[in-house]
Short mmCIF file of C-alpha atoms in Angstrom, two decimals:
data_model
loop_
_atom_site.label_atom_id
_atom_site.label_comp_id
_atom_site.label_asym_id
_atom_site.label_seq_id
_atom_site.Cartn_x
_atom_site.Cartn_y
_atom_site.Cartn_z
CA MET A 174 -10.36 9.82 -16.45
CA ALA A 175 -7.23 8.85 -14.62
CA PHE A 176 -8.89 6.52 -12.15
CA SER A 177 -11.96 5.38 -14.11
CA TRP A 178 -10.64 1.80 -14.05
CA LYS A 179 -11.26 1.67 -10.30
CA ALA A 180 -15.00 1.75 -10.95
CA ALA A 181 -14.66 -1.46 -12.99
CA ASN A 182 -13.10 -3.21 -9.97
CA ILE A 183 -9.62 -3.32 -11.52
CA SER A 184 -6.80 -3.26 -9.00
CA TYR A 185 -3.73 -1.06 -9.34
CA LEU A 186 -1.67 -4.16 -10.06
CA GLN A 187 -3.92 -5.19 -12.94
CA TYR A 188 -3.92 -1.59 -14.19
CA SER A 189 -0.13 -1.41 -14.20
CA ILE A 190 0.08 -4.77 -16.02
CA VAL A 191 -2.23 -3.49 -18.77
CA CYS A 192 -0.19 -0.27 -19.07
CA ALA A 193 3.12 -2.14 -19.23
CA ARG A 194 1.77 -4.53 -21.86
CA ALA A 195 0.56 -1.67 -24.05
CA VAL A 196 4.01 -0.07 -23.82
CA ARG A 197 5.84 -3.33 -24.64
CA ASN A 198 3.61 -4.03 -27.63
CA SER A 199 4.45 -0.64 -29.15
CA LEU A 200 8.21 -1.15 -29.27
CA LYS A 201 10.27 -1.73 -32.37
CA PRO A 202 10.09 -5.45 -33.32
CA ASP A 203 13.55 -6.50 -32.09
CA LEU A 204 13.11 -4.86 -28.67
CA ARG A 205 9.51 -6.05 -28.47
CA ALA A 206 10.52 -9.71 -28.67
CA ILE A 207 12.85 -9.29 -25.68
CA ALA A 208 10.42 -7.19 -23.64
CA GLN A 209 7.43 -9.44 -24.21
CA ARG A 210 9.17 -12.30 -22.40
CA ARG A 211 8.66 -10.30 -19.20
CA ASP A 212 4.91 -10.46 -19.74
CA GLU A 213 4.74 -14.23 -19.44
CA GLN A 214 3.46 -15.53 -16.15
CA GLY A 215 2.95 -19.13 -15.27
CA LEU A 216 1.39 -21.00 -12.39
CA LYS A 217 0.74 -24.73 -12.07
CA PHE A 218 -1.68 -26.39 -9.73
CA GLN A 219 -1.06 -29.89 -8.45
CA LYS A 220 -2.91 -31.66 -5.69
CA TRP A 221 -0.96 -34.04 -3.46
CA GLN A 222 -2.85 -36.88 -1.82
CA GLY A 223 -1.43 -39.72 0.25
CA GLY A 224 2.14 -38.71 -0.56
CA LYS A 225 1.53 -38.84 -4.30
CA ALA A 226 1.28 -36.00 -6.74
CA GLY A 227 -1.86 -35.65 -8.80
CA ASP A 228 -2.06 -34.31 -12.31
CA SER A 229 -0.60 -30.89 -12.76
CA ALA A 230 -2.70 -28.31 -14.53
CA PRO A 231 -1.70 -24.81 -15.59
CA VAL A 232 -3.71 -22.13 -13.80
CA GLU A 233 -5.09 -19.35 -15.95
CA VAL A 234 -4.73 -15.81 -14.69
CA ASN A 235 -7.88 -14.50 -12.98
CA LYS A 236 -9.43 -17.95 -12.86
CA PRO A 237 -9.55 -20.18 -9.78
CA PRO A 238 -7.80 -23.57 -10.15
CA ALA A 239 -10.02 -26.43 -11.27
CA SER A 240 -11.07 -28.43 -8.26
CA SER A 241 -10.12 -32.08 -8.37
CA MET B 65 -18.54 51.26 10.52
CA PHE B 66 -15.53 51.01 12.69
CA SER B 67 -16.03 47.36 13.60
CA ALA B 68 -16.77 46.37 10.00
CA ALA B 69 -13.50 47.88 8.85
CA ARG B 70 -11.69 45.99 11.62
CA LEU B 71 -13.26 42.71 10.62
CA LEU B 72 -12.17 43.17 7.05
CA ARG B 73 -8.64 43.98 8.04
CA ALA B 74 -8.27 41.35 10.72
CA PRO B 75 -7.60 38.18 8.67
CA VAL B 76 -4.92 39.77 6.50
CA LEU B 77 -1.63 38.38 7.79
CA PRO B 78 1.78 39.74 6.92
CA ALA B 79 2.84 38.65 3.43
CA ARG B 80 6.05 36.99 4.56
CA VAL B 81 4.06 34.23 6.26
CA PHE B 82 3.04 33.01 2.80
CA ALA B 83 6.39 33.63 1.21
CA ARG B 84 7.68 30.15 2.13
CA THR B 85 8.63 28.16 -0.93
CA TYR B 86 8.52 24.41 -1.38
CA ALA B 87 12.29 24.28 -1.59
CA ALA B 88 12.72 26.09 1.71
CA GLU B 89 10.63 23.55 3.60
CA ALA B 90 12.93 20.60 3.03
CA SER B 91 16.04 22.18 4.40
CA GLY B 92 17.41 19.05 6.05
CA ALA B 93 20.86 17.72 5.24
CA SER B 94 20.81 19.08 1.72
CA SER B 95 23.74 19.18 -0.63
CA GLY B 96 21.86 21.31 -3.13
CA GLN B 97 22.16 18.49 -5.65
CA LEU B 98 19.37 16.27 -6.89
CA VAL B 99 20.32 12.59 -6.83
CA LEU B 100 18.34 10.22 -9.02
CA ASN B 101 17.72 6.50 -8.55
CA PHE B 102 15.76 5.17 -11.51
CA LEU B 103 14.82 1.51 -11.13
CA LEU B 104 12.77 -1.03 -13.05
CA PRO B 105 11.99 -4.51 -11.72
CA HIS B 106 14.39 -6.01 -14.27
CA GLU B 107 16.94 -3.25 -14.67
CA VAL B 108 18.76 -0.48 -12.86
CA ILE B 109 18.77 2.53 -15.18
CA CYS B 110 20.68 4.79 -12.86
CA GLU B 111 21.72 4.74 -9.26
CA LYS B 112 22.85 7.73 -7.21
CA GLU B 113 23.30 9.84 -10.30
CA ALA B 114 23.63 13.60 -9.84
CA VAL B 115 21.16 15.42 -12.10
CA ASN B 116 19.90 18.98 -12.44
CA GLN B 117 16.19 18.37 -12.79
CA VAL B 118 13.66 15.63 -13.41
CA ASN B 119 10.29 16.26 -15.00
CA ILE B 120 7.62 13.69 -14.22
CA ALA B 121 4.04 13.10 -15.34
CA SER B 122 2.16 12.28 -12.15
CA THR B 123 -1.52 11.62 -11.59
CA SER B 124 -1.77 14.99 -9.87
CA GLY B 125 -0.15 16.83 -12.77
CA ASP B 126 3.16 17.34 -14.49
CA MET B 127 5.92 18.46 -12.19
CA GLY B 128 9.56 19.45 -12.40
CA ILE B 129 11.68 18.33 -9.48
CA LEU B 130 14.80 20.21 -8.43
CA ALA B 131 17.10 19.76 -5.45
CA ASP B 132 15.51 20.57 -2.05
CA HIS B 133 12.02 19.73 -3.28
CA VAL B 134 9.51 19.12 -0.52
CA PRO B 135 9.33 15.35 0.23
CA THR B 136 6.44 13.73 -1.59
CA ILE B 137 5.20 10.51 -3.16
CA GLN B 138 3.62 10.74 -6.59
CA GLN B 139 1.97 8.10 -8.73
CA LEU B 140 3.33 8.24 -12.26
CA ARG B 141 0.99 8.37 -15.21
CA PRO B 142 1.93 6.55 -18.38
CA GLY B 143 3.96 9.38 -19.86
CA VAL B 144 7.28 11.02 -20.47
CA LEU B 145 9.97 11.26 -17.83
CA GLU B 146 12.62 13.86 -18.57
CA VAL B 147 16.03 13.68 -16.92
CA ILE B 148 17.98 16.92 -17.28
CA LYS B 149 21.71 16.58 -16.70
CA ALA B 150 24.57 18.96 -17.26
CA GLU B 151 25.52 17.12 -20.47
CA GLY B 152 21.99 16.96 -21.90
CA THR B 153 18.42 15.79 -21.53
CA GLN B 154 17.21 12.21 -21.67
CA LYS B 155 13.59 11.34 -22.36
CA TRP B 156 11.98 8.10 -21.29
CA PHE B 157 8.45 6.83 -21.65
CA VAL B 158 7.36 5.09 -18.45
CA SER B 159 4.32 2.82 -18.27
CA GLY B 160 3.52 3.85 -14.70
CA GLY B 161 4.98 3.58 -11.25
CA PHE B 162 5.92 5.85 -8.39
CA ALA B 163 8.22 8.78 -7.78
CA ILE B 164 9.43 9.35 -4.24
CA VAL B 165 11.13 12.60 -3.30
CA ASN B 166 13.13 12.17 -0.11
CA GLU B 167 14.21 14.78 2.36
CA ASP B 168 17.89 14.50 1.39
CA SER B 169 17.21 15.64 -2.22
CA SER B 170 17.26 12.11 -3.55
CA LEU B 171 14.55 11.05 -5.97
CA ASN B 172 13.53 7.44 -6.44
CA ILE B 173 11.67 6.55 -9.62
CA ASN B 174 10.20 3.07 -9.71
CA ALA B 175 8.52 2.13 -12.95
CA VAL B 176 7.27 -1.10 -14.48
CA GLU B 177 8.60 -0.39 -17.98
CA ALA B 178 10.68 2.49 -19.30
CA PHE B 179 12.10 2.96 -22.78
CA LYS B 180 13.73 5.75 -24.73
CA LEU B 181 11.36 7.43 -27.17
CA ASP B 182 13.47 6.16 -30.11
CA ASP B 183 12.72 2.58 -29.11
CA PHE B 184 9.07 2.85 -30.11
CA SER B 185 7.61 2.08 -33.49
CA PRO B 186 5.06 4.74 -34.56
CA GLU B 187 3.32 2.16 -36.79
CA ALA B 188 2.92 -0.28 -33.90
CA ILE B 189 1.51 2.50 -31.69
CA ARG B 190 -0.98 3.47 -34.39
CA ASP B 191 -2.11 -0.12 -34.99
CA ASN B 192 -2.40 -0.88 -31.26
CA LEU B 193 -4.35 2.32 -30.67
CA ALA B 194 -6.79 1.47 -33.47
CA ALA B 195 -7.23 -2.04 -32.03
CA ALA B 196 -7.80 -0.67 -28.51
CA GLN B 197 -10.34 1.87 -29.76
CA ARG B 198 -12.18 -0.91 -31.60
CA ALA B 199 -12.19 -2.95 -28.39
CA VAL B 200 -13.75 -0.01 -26.50
CA SER B 201 -16.54 0.44 -29.02
CA ALA B 202 -17.07 -3.32 -29.42
CA GLY B 203 -18.17 -3.48 -25.80
CA GLY B 204 -17.99 -6.61 -23.67
CA SER B 205 -17.77 -7.01 -19.94
CA GLU B 206 -17.17 -3.93 -17.79
CA GLN B 207 -13.61 -5.08 -17.10
CA GLU B 208 -12.78 -5.69 -20.76
CA VAL B 209 -13.99 -2.23 -21.71
CA ALA B 210 -12.12 -0.64 -18.80
CA LYS B 211 -8.90 -2.42 -19.78
CA ALA B 212 -9.29 -1.31 -23.40
CA LYS B 213 -9.82 2.26 -22.15
CA ILE B 214 -6.60 2.05 -20.14
CA GLU B 215 -4.80 0.91 -23.30
CA VAL B 216 -6.25 3.83 -25.28
CA GLU B 217 -5.03 6.23 -22.60
CA VAL B 218 -1.51 4.75 -22.61
CA LEU B 219 -1.26 4.66 -26.39
CA GLU B 220 -2.55 8.20 -26.82
CA ALA B 221 0.10 9.42 -24.38
CA LEU B 222 2.69 7.37 -26.25
CA GLN B 223 1.60 8.71 -29.62
CA ALA B 224 1.78 12.28 -28.34
CA ALA B 225 5.27 11.69 -26.91
CA VAL B 226 6.74 9.88 -29.89
CA GLY B 227 5.02 12.12 -32.43
CA LYS B 228 6.75 15.16 -30.95
CA THR B 229 10.24 13.83 -31.60
CA ALA B 230 9.53 12.37 -35.05
#
């Protein structure tokens, strides 16, 4: 059971994120609010062309950036 | 007859060869004192703290670590980590990570999240577990089901740990 997630092509990093999230979501409400801030991840994608920045778009986790 | 008896006797080595203990193997520069470093990415819980014993839940089983333990690296399961000090025992629930036992009787625990058992809400655990179990039976992509199964495993361990103290 312990490593069944490997069969579904889930990496250890993804596994540990899922575990940490489940733990955070089970805290008492006041602690949960503080802990859940650690779960937020952000990445923006912006294409530069000719010295000018294009539109910036947030990148969703596990999805490749939209090609422009 | 004679040779058969010899063959049977031959592989039996003196008992003292097997009498080595784990503690005896790591007899480097030991002070006879277990030193704990317990670190999270966002917090240092303790650094170079002298403790008597640490009980961990690893993927290869539950283990108690004392001073002079044989050096090893263990992957932590989502489960309870018990730190036994002279003044009392502390219990933490860790979401996962690694425990590294070094040759000098120092123990490094690296975990993603760790909280005292009192910090958890039994109602939230119950609700999250029910939601995760629904997600497993609802199906979906292989990854979604696998992630829901991981959650069920974590929450069941959490429920068992928190239920014991309540």
